[in-house]
Amino acid sequence: MSIASTAILIAPTAGAESSFTGAAGRPFASTSVWNSAITSNPALISNSAAIVARLSIGQHVANLNEFGIPIYNASASSPVVSVRCTQAWGPCPLPTAVRLPAGALPNTGSDHALISIDWTANPPVSYDFWGAAQPSGGTISTSWGGITYDLANGSGIGPGGGTSGSATATNVSRLAGVVRMREIQAGLIPHALAIASSLACPGYFRYPASHTDGFDASANCVPEGSRVQLDPSINVGALPYGQQVIAKALQTFGAYVVDNAGASIAVVFESDPSLIGKPGQIPAAYQSAGLAWDYYDMNAIPWSRLRVLQQWDGNVDVTPPTAPAGVTAVSVAPTSVTVAWQASNDGQGSGVVGYYLWRGDPSGQYWTMVASGSSATLADRSALPGQTYLYGVRAQDGVGRLSSSSNIISVRTPVG
């Protein structure tokens, strides 16, 4: 007899949860962005409907094996292996050695992800790997990775130091938001989901993200870090069991866009380590729930009824971004001036959408906007030779609020 025919679903709540262990509970503090239920009538981003219209088209898949996340529980008896990061992006954020259970392997998807939770640490931490190779000779090589601190009461995000480095594009914990096999069996996901999308924006991200790897440059891309919610007024009781569990979590806790993907929406699930390298096979817990194969298209969920929150907590974004700082001219030519600065921050708001470069006359009385864009470098290509100009920059957030001006610099273009 299948789970689908016997289980009684429990509506997710933000109530007390059992302590996080290798066999039960959820990671992070109850007040974290992952474990806080969405308030009623949350404020939505202005183009929520347009973003959702795009997200609702295409595939909405469950990553159950190849791109599922293998999660290993390391104990005092687990072998200690050396760690080597292969990308030259700076100091490797992982320790030089970690506990990793014997036989641990990364998934076979292109991310080659792997998580090892070290339960000997107090509080426990997870070591998150991206681009990992099969351990060999007491060493595991990985493109990059990170540490998620304090799985018992931490935040699971980069801002504030909940993570160091990352195995996700957004610098949030790789463990955060993963749908566990035990949650599907129980019929209850007590946290927000982690999703990836092919429609992620390339130059615009939002709290709790601190980076993006998106490449969809259309006006209605979805910023990484966005929290999306399924309309809670919808009765999802008639959905197939597995999709019903996902839908209820989407209504109560929503989902955060944490990565780029090949589908409009890809929901991140825990994989079964024993099935790594066995394409076409999925954990029995998922199969019994009606999620019948890897990349299962969850087309019974009414994806067109999603909505995109203005801020993660459902509040209205009333704070403008910080002013760009450290403005400097990095290139000066007779007819162009390139200016760079330190990126602005929008705190927990709707994110920094872009910047405006303004050019003033030497008196500072007359200003013209000469360039705009999402990167922290812009060029004035309408300058004239032998002229003195003032330059300043302002940032804009996702709801249209402008920062105060940056520091003002004076630049003189060469004659020729």
Coordinates of C-alpha atoms in Angstrom, one line a residue:
M1 CA 0.0 0.0 0.0
S2 CA 1.4 3.4 -1.0
I3 CA 1.9 6.4 1.2
A4 CA -0.4 8.3 -1.0
S5 CA -3.3 6.1 -0.1
T6 CA -2.8 6.1 3.7
A7 CA -1.1 9.3 4.8
I8 CA -2.8 12.3 6.4
L9 CA -1.2 15.5 5.5
I10 CA -0.4 18.0 8.2
A11 CA -0.6 21.7 7.4
P12 CA 2.9 23.3 8.0
T13 CA 3.1 25.8 10.8
A14 CA 5.8 28.0 12.3
G15 CA 5.4 26.2 15.7
A16 CA 7.9 24.4 17.8
E17 CA 10.0 21.8 16.0
S18 CA 12.0 19.0 17.4
S19 CA 15.8 19.6 17.8
F20 CA 17.8 19.2 14.6
T21 CA 19.5 15.8 14.5
G22 CA 20.6 13.4 11.9
A23 CA 17.2 11.8 12.0
A24 CA 14.7 14.6 12.8
G25 CA 14.1 18.3 12.9
R26 CA 15.0 21.2 10.7
P27 CA 18.2 23.3 10.8
F28 CA 18.6 26.9 11.9
A29 CA 16.8 29.2 14.3
S30 CA 13.0 29.3 14.3
T31 CA 13.3 33.0 13.4
S32 CA 15.6 32.4 10.4
V33 CA 14.5 33.3 6.9
W34 CA 14.1 29.6 6.3
N35 CA 11.8 28.8 9.2
S36 CA 9.6 31.9 9.5
A37 CA 6.1 31.5 8.1
I38 CA 5.0 34.2 5.6
T39 CA 2.7 36.8 7.1
S40 CA -0.8 37.3 5.8
N41 CA -1.2 39.7 2.9
P42 CA 2.5 40.3 2.3
A43 CA 3.7 43.2 0.2
L44 CA 4.5 42.1 -3.4
I45 CA 7.1 43.4 -5.8
S46 CA 5.5 45.7 -8.5
N47 CA 6.1 43.3 -11.4
S48 CA 5.2 40.1 -9.4
A49 CA 2.4 39.2 -11.9
A50 CA 4.8 39.6 -14.9
I51 CA 7.5 37.5 -13.2
V52 CA 5.0 34.8 -12.3
A53 CA 3.6 34.7 -15.8
R54 CA 7.1 33.7 -17.0
L55 CA 7.8 31.3 -14.1
S56 CA 4.5 29.5 -14.7
I57 CA 5.6 28.5 -18.2
G58 CA 7.9 25.6 -18.8
Q59 CA 8.9 22.8 -16.5
H60 CA 8.6 22.7 -12.7
V61 CA 10.8 19.8 -11.8
A62 CA 11.7 17.9 -8.7
N63 CA 15.5 17.3 -8.6
L64 CA 15.5 13.8 -7.0
N65 CA 18.7 12.2 -8.0
E66 CA 21.2 13.7 -10.4
F67 CA 20.8 17.2 -9.0
G68 CA 19.5 16.0 -5.6
I69 CA 21.7 16.8 -2.7
P70 CA 23.4 13.9 -0.9
I71 CA 23.6 14.7 2.9
Y72 CA 26.1 12.8 5.0
N73 CA 26.2 12.6 8.8
A74 CA 29.8 12.6 10.1
S75 CA 30.6 11.3 13.5
A76 CA 33.7 10.9 15.7
S77 CA 34.4 7.6 13.9
S78 CA 34.2 9.2 10.4
P79 CA 37.5 9.5 8.5
V80 CA 39.2 12.8 8.3
V81 CA 40.1 13.8 4.7
S82 CA 42.1 16.7 3.3
V83 CA 40.3 19.3 1.3
R84 CA 41.7 21.1 -1.8
C85 CA 39.8 23.8 -3.6
T86 CA 40.7 23.9 -7.3
Q87 CA 39.3 27.4 -8.3
A88 CA 41.6 30.3 -8.0
W89 CA 38.9 32.6 -6.5
G90 CA 40.8 33.3 -3.3
P91 CA 41.5 31.3 -0.1
C92 CA 39.5 28.1 0.1
P93 CA 36.6 28.7 2.4
L94 CA 36.6 25.1 3.6
P95 CA 38.9 23.8 6.3
T96 CA 42.1 22.0 5.2
A97 CA 40.6 18.8 6.6
V98 CA 37.0 17.7 7.4
R99 CA 35.2 14.6 8.7
L100 CA 33.6 12.8 5.8
P101 CA 31.9 9.4 6.1
A102 CA 33.6 6.6 4.1
G103 CA 32.1 6.1 0.7
A104 CA 30.6 9.6 0.5
L105 CA 30.2 10.8 -3.1
P106 CA 28.9 14.0 -4.7
N107 CA 25.9 13.9 -6.9
T108 CA 26.3 13.3 -10.7
G109 CA 24.7 16.6 -11.9
S110 CA 27.0 19.3 -13.1
D111 CA 27.0 20.9 -9.7
H112 CA 28.6 17.8 -8.2
A113 CA 27.2 18.8 -4.8
L114 CA 27.8 17.2 -1.4
I115 CA 27.1 18.1 2.2
S116 CA 28.8 16.6 5.2
I117 CA 27.3 17.5 8.6
D118 CA 29.9 17.3 11.4
W119 CA 27.9 16.3 14.5
T120 CA 31.1 16.4 16.6
A121 CA 31.2 20.2 16.4
N122 CA 29.3 22.0 19.0
P123 CA 27.0 23.4 17.7
P124 CA 27.1 21.2 14.5
V125 CA 28.2 22.7 11.2
S126 CA 27.9 21.5 7.6
Y127 CA 30.6 21.5 5.0
D128 CA 29.1 22.2 1.6
F129 CA 30.9 21.2 -1.6
W130 CA 30.3 22.4 -5.1
G131 CA 32.1 20.8 -8.0
A132 CA 33.4 18.0 -5.8
A133 CA 35.3 15.0 -7.1
Q134 CA 35.2 11.5 -5.7
P135 CA 37.5 11.4 -2.7
S136 CA 40.7 9.6 -3.3
G137 CA 43.8 8.8 -1.3
G138 CA 42.4 10.6 1.8
T139 CA 41.7 13.9 -0.1
I140 CA 38.6 15.4 -1.6
S141 CA 39.1 18.0 -4.4
T142 CA 36.3 20.5 -5.0
S143 CA 35.9 23.6 -7.2
W144 CA 34.6 25.5 -4.2
G145 CA 32.5 25.2 -1.1
G146 CA 31.6 26.7 2.2
I147 CA 30.8 26.2 5.8
T148 CA 27.3 26.6 7.4
Y149 CA 27.7 27.5 11.0
D150 CA 25.5 26.6 14.0
L151 CA 22.9 24.4 12.4
A152 CA 21.0 24.4 15.6
N153 CA 20.3 28.1 15.9
G154 CA 22.1 29.9 13.0
S155 CA 20.7 31.8 10.1
G156 CA 21.8 29.7 7.1
I157 CA 22.6 32.8 5.0
G158 CA 25.7 34.8 4.3
P159 CA 24.7 38.2 5.6
G160 CA 25.6 38.3 9.3
G161 CA 28.0 35.4 9.1
G162 CA 25.7 32.4 8.9
T163 CA 27.9 31.0 6.2
S164 CA 31.4 31.3 5.0
G165 CA 32.0 30.7 1.3
S166 CA 29.2 28.8 -0.3
A167 CA 28.1 25.9 -2.6
T168 CA 25.3 27.9 -4.0
A169 CA 25.4 30.9 -6.3
T170 CA 23.7 33.1 -3.7
N171 CA 26.0 32.3 -0.8
V172 CA 23.2 30.9 1.3
S173 CA 23.7 27.5 2.9
R174 CA 23.5 24.5 0.5
L175 CA 21.6 22.6 3.3
A176 CA 19.0 25.3 3.6
G177 CA 15.6 24.7 2.0
V178 CA 16.4 21.1 0.8
V179 CA 13.4 18.9 0.9
R180 CA 14.3 15.8 3.0
M181 CA 13.1 12.3 2.4
R182 CA 11.8 12.1 5.9
E183 CA 9.7 15.2 5.3
I184 CA 8.0 13.7 2.3
Q185 CA 7.3 10.6 4.3
A186 CA 5.8 12.6 7.2
G187 CA 3.7 14.8 4.9
L188 CA 5.2 17.9 6.4
I189 CA 7.9 20.3 5.2
P190 CA 8.4 22.8 8.1
H191 CA 10.5 25.4 6.2
A192 CA 10.9 27.4 3.1
L193 CA 12.1 25.6 0.0
A194 CA 15.2 26.2 -2.1
I195 CA 14.5 26.5 -5.8
A196 CA 16.6 27.3 -8.9
S197 CA 15.4 29.0 -12.0
S198 CA 16.4 29.5 -15.6
L199 CA 14.8 33.0 -15.4
A200 CA 17.2 34.3 -12.7
C201 CA 18.5 37.9 -13.3
P202 CA 22.2 38.4 -14.1
G203 CA 22.9 41.6 -12.2
Y204 CA 20.3 42.0 -9.6
F205 CA 19.9 39.9 -6.4
R206 CA 18.1 40.4 -3.1
Y207 CA 18.4 39.6 0.5
P208 CA 19.1 36.9 1.7
A209 CA 21.2 36.4 -1.4
S210 CA 24.6 38.1 -1.7
H211 CA 25.4 37.1 -5.2
T212 CA 23.8 35.8 -8.4
D213 CA 24.7 33.5 -11.3
G214 CA 21.6 34.3 -13.3
F215 CA 21.7 35.1 -17.0
D216 CA 18.1 36.0 -18.1
A217 CA 18.4 39.7 -18.9
S218 CA 14.7 40.3 -19.7
A219 CA 12.8 42.9 -17.8
N220 CA 10.8 40.4 -15.8
C221 CA 13.6 38.0 -14.7
V222 CA 13.4 36.8 -11.1
P223 CA 16.1 38.1 -8.8
E224 CA 18.0 35.5 -6.9
G225 CA 17.2 35.7 -3.2
S226 CA 13.5 36.4 -4.1
R227 CA 10.9 34.7 -1.9
V228 CA 8.0 33.4 -3.8
Q229 CA 4.7 32.1 -2.3
L230 CA 1.8 30.0 -3.6
D231 CA -1.4 31.8 -3.0
P232 CA -2.5 30.4 0.4
S233 CA -6.2 30.8 -0.4
I234 CA -6.0 27.9 -2.9
N235 CA -7.4 24.6 -1.8
V236 CA -4.6 22.1 -2.7
G237 CA -6.2 19.2 -0.9
A238 CA -7.0 17.4 -4.2
L239 CA -3.4 17.5 -5.5
P240 CA -1.4 14.2 -5.7
Y241 CA 0.2 13.5 -2.4
G242 CA 3.8 14.5 -3.1
Q243 CA 2.8 17.7 -4.9
Q244 CA 0.4 18.5 -2.2
V245 CA 3.2 18.4 0.4
I246 CA 5.2 20.7 -1.7
A247 CA 2.3 23.0 -2.3
K248 CA 1.4 23.3 1.4
A249 CA 5.0 24.3 2.1
L250 CA 4.9 26.9 -0.7
Q251 CA 1.8 28.4 0.8
T252 CA 3.1 28.6 4.4
F253 CA 6.8 29.2 4.0
G254 CA 7.3 29.9 0.3
A255 CA 10.6 29.3 -1.5
Y256 CA 13.8 31.2 -2.1
V257 CA 15.5 31.4 -5.5
V258 CA 19.0 30.3 -4.7
D259 CA 20.6 29.2 -8.0
N260 CA 20.4 29.1 -11.8
A261 CA 18.8 26.0 -13.5
G262 CA 17.7 24.6 -16.8
A263 CA 14.0 24.7 -15.9
S264 CA 11.7 27.6 -15.0
I265 CA 11.5 26.1 -11.5
A266 CA 13.6 23.3 -10.0
V267 CA 12.9 22.3 -6.5
V268 CA 15.9 21.0 -4.5
F269 CA 15.5 17.6 -2.8
E270 CA 17.7 15.4 -0.8
S271 CA 19.1 12.5 -2.8
D272 CA 19.7 8.9 -1.6
P273 CA 23.5 8.4 -1.6
S274 CA 23.0 4.7 -2.4
L275 CA 21.5 5.7 -5.8
I276 CA 24.3 8.1 -6.9
G277 CA 25.5 7.1 -10.3
K278 CA 22.3 5.1 -11.0
P279 CA 20.3 7.3 -13.4
G280 CA 16.6 6.7 -13.5
Q281 CA 16.4 5.5 -9.9
I282 CA 14.9 7.6 -7.1
P283 CA 14.4 7.1 -3.4
A284 CA 11.4 5.0 -2.5
A285 CA 10.0 7.8 -0.3
Y286 CA 9.5 10.0 -3.4
Q287 CA 8.2 7.3 -5.6
S288 CA 5.6 6.3 -3.1
A289 CA 4.5 9.9 -2.9
G290 CA 3.9 10.0 -6.6
L291 CA 7.1 11.8 -7.6
A292 CA 7.7 9.0 -10.0
W293 CA 11.0 9.8 -11.6
D294 CA 14.0 12.2 -11.5
Y295 CA 13.1 15.7 -12.8
Y296 CA 9.4 14.8 -12.2
D297 CA 7.3 17.7 -13.6
M298 CA 5.0 18.8 -10.8
N299 CA 2.4 20.1 -13.2
A300 CA -0.5 19.7 -10.8
I301 CA 0.6 22.6 -8.7
P302 CA -1.0 25.8 -9.9
W303 CA 2.3 27.7 -10.6
S304 CA 0.4 30.6 -12.1
R305 CA -0.8 31.4 -8.6
L306 CA 2.7 32.2 -7.2
R307 CA 3.5 35.7 -6.1
V308 CA 6.9 37.4 -5.5
L309 CA 7.3 39.1 -2.1
Q310 CA 8.8 42.6 -1.9
Q311 CA 10.9 41.7 1.1
W312 CA 11.6 38.3 2.6
D313 CA 9.5 39.1 5.7
G314 CA 6.4 40.3 3.7
N315 CA 6.9 43.9 4.8
V316 CA 7.0 47.0 2.5
D317 CA 10.4 48.1 1.5
V318 CA 10.7 51.7 2.9
T319 CA 14.5 52.1 3.1
P320 CA 16.5 53.3 0.1
P321 CA 19.9 51.6 -0.7
T322 CA 23.1 53.0 0.8
A323 CA 24.9 55.5 -1.3
P324 CA 27.7 54.2 -3.6
A325 CA 31.1 54.8 -2.0
G326 CA 34.6 55.2 -3.1
V327 CA 33.8 56.6 -6.6
T328 CA 36.9 56.9 -8.7
A329 CA 37.7 57.4 -12.4
V330 CA 39.4 54.2 -13.6
S331 CA 39.9 55.3 -17.2
V332 CA 39.9 58.8 -18.7
A333 CA 40.1 59.4 -22.5
P334 CA 39.4 62.5 -24.6
T335 CA 35.8 61.4 -25.2
S336 CA 35.0 58.9 -22.5
V337 CA 35.3 58.6 -18.7
T338 CA 34.9 55.2 -16.9
V339 CA 33.9 55.4 -13.3
A340 CA 33.8 52.6 -10.6
W341 CA 32.7 52.4 -7.0
Q342 CA 31.9 50.1 -4.1
A343 CA 28.5 48.5 -4.6
S344 CA 25.6 49.7 -2.6
N345 CA 23.6 47.6 -0.1
D346 CA 19.8 47.4 0.3
G347 CA 19.9 45.6 3.6
Q348 CA 16.9 43.3 3.8
G349 CA 15.0 45.2 1.2
S350 CA 14.1 44.6 -2.4
G351 CA 17.7 44.7 -3.6
V352 CA 19.9 47.1 -5.6
V353 CA 18.5 47.0 -9.2
G354 CA 21.1 49.4 -10.7
Y355 CA 23.0 52.6 -10.7
Y356 CA 22.8 56.0 -12.4
L357 CA 26.0 57.9 -13.4
W358 CA 25.5 61.7 -13.4
R359 CA 27.8 64.3 -14.9
G360 CA 27.9 67.9 -13.7
D361 CA 29.5 71.1 -14.9
P362 CA 32.4 72.5 -12.8
S363 CA 30.0 74.6 -10.8
G364 CA 28.0 71.6 -9.7
Q365 CA 24.7 73.4 -10.7
Y366 CA 23.8 71.5 -13.8
W367 CA 23.7 67.7 -14.0
T368 CA 22.9 65.2 -16.7
M369 CA 22.4 61.5 -16.3
V370 CA 24.9 59.9 -18.8
A371 CA 24.8 56.2 -18.1
S372 CA 22.9 53.5 -16.2
G373 CA 23.4 49.8 -15.5
S374 CA 23.5 47.1 -12.9
S375 CA 27.3 46.8 -12.5
A376 CA 29.4 49.0 -10.2
T377 CA 31.2 50.4 -13.2
L378 CA 29.7 52.8 -15.8
A379 CA 31.2 54.9 -18.6
D380 CA 30.3 58.4 -19.9
R381 CA 30.8 58.1 -23.6
S382 CA 29.6 61.6 -24.5
A383 CA 32.4 63.5 -22.9
L384 CA 34.4 66.1 -24.8
P385 CA 38.2 66.7 -25.0
G386 CA 39.8 69.2 -22.7
Q387 CA 36.8 69.6 -20.3
T388 CA 36.5 69.4 -16.6
Y389 CA 33.5 67.4 -15.3
L390 CA 32.0 66.4 -12.0
Y391 CA 30.7 62.8 -11.6
G392 CA 28.4 61.2 -9.0
V393 CA 26.4 58.0 -8.7
R394 CA 23.1 57.0 -7.2
A395 CA 21.7 53.5 -6.6
Q396 CA 18.1 52.4 -7.1
D397 CA 16.3 49.5 -5.4
G398 CA 13.6 47.1 -6.6
V399 CA 10.8 49.4 -5.6
G400 CA 12.3 52.5 -7.2
R401 CA 13.8 54.2 -4.2
L402 CA 17.0 56.1 -4.9
S403 CA 20.0 56.4 -2.6
S404 CA 21.6 59.7 -1.7
S405 CA 24.5 60.7 -3.9
S406 CA 27.9 59.2 -3.8
N407 CA 31.0 61.2 -3.2
I408 CA 31.6 63.6 -6.1
I409 CA 34.8 63.5 -8.1
S410 CA 36.3 66.0 -10.6
V411 CA 37.8 64.7 -13.8
R412 CA 39.5 66.6 -16.7
T413 CA 39.6 64.9 -20.1
P414 CA 42.8 65.1 -22.1
V415 CA 42.8 67.3 -25.3
G416 CA 43.7 64.4 -27.6

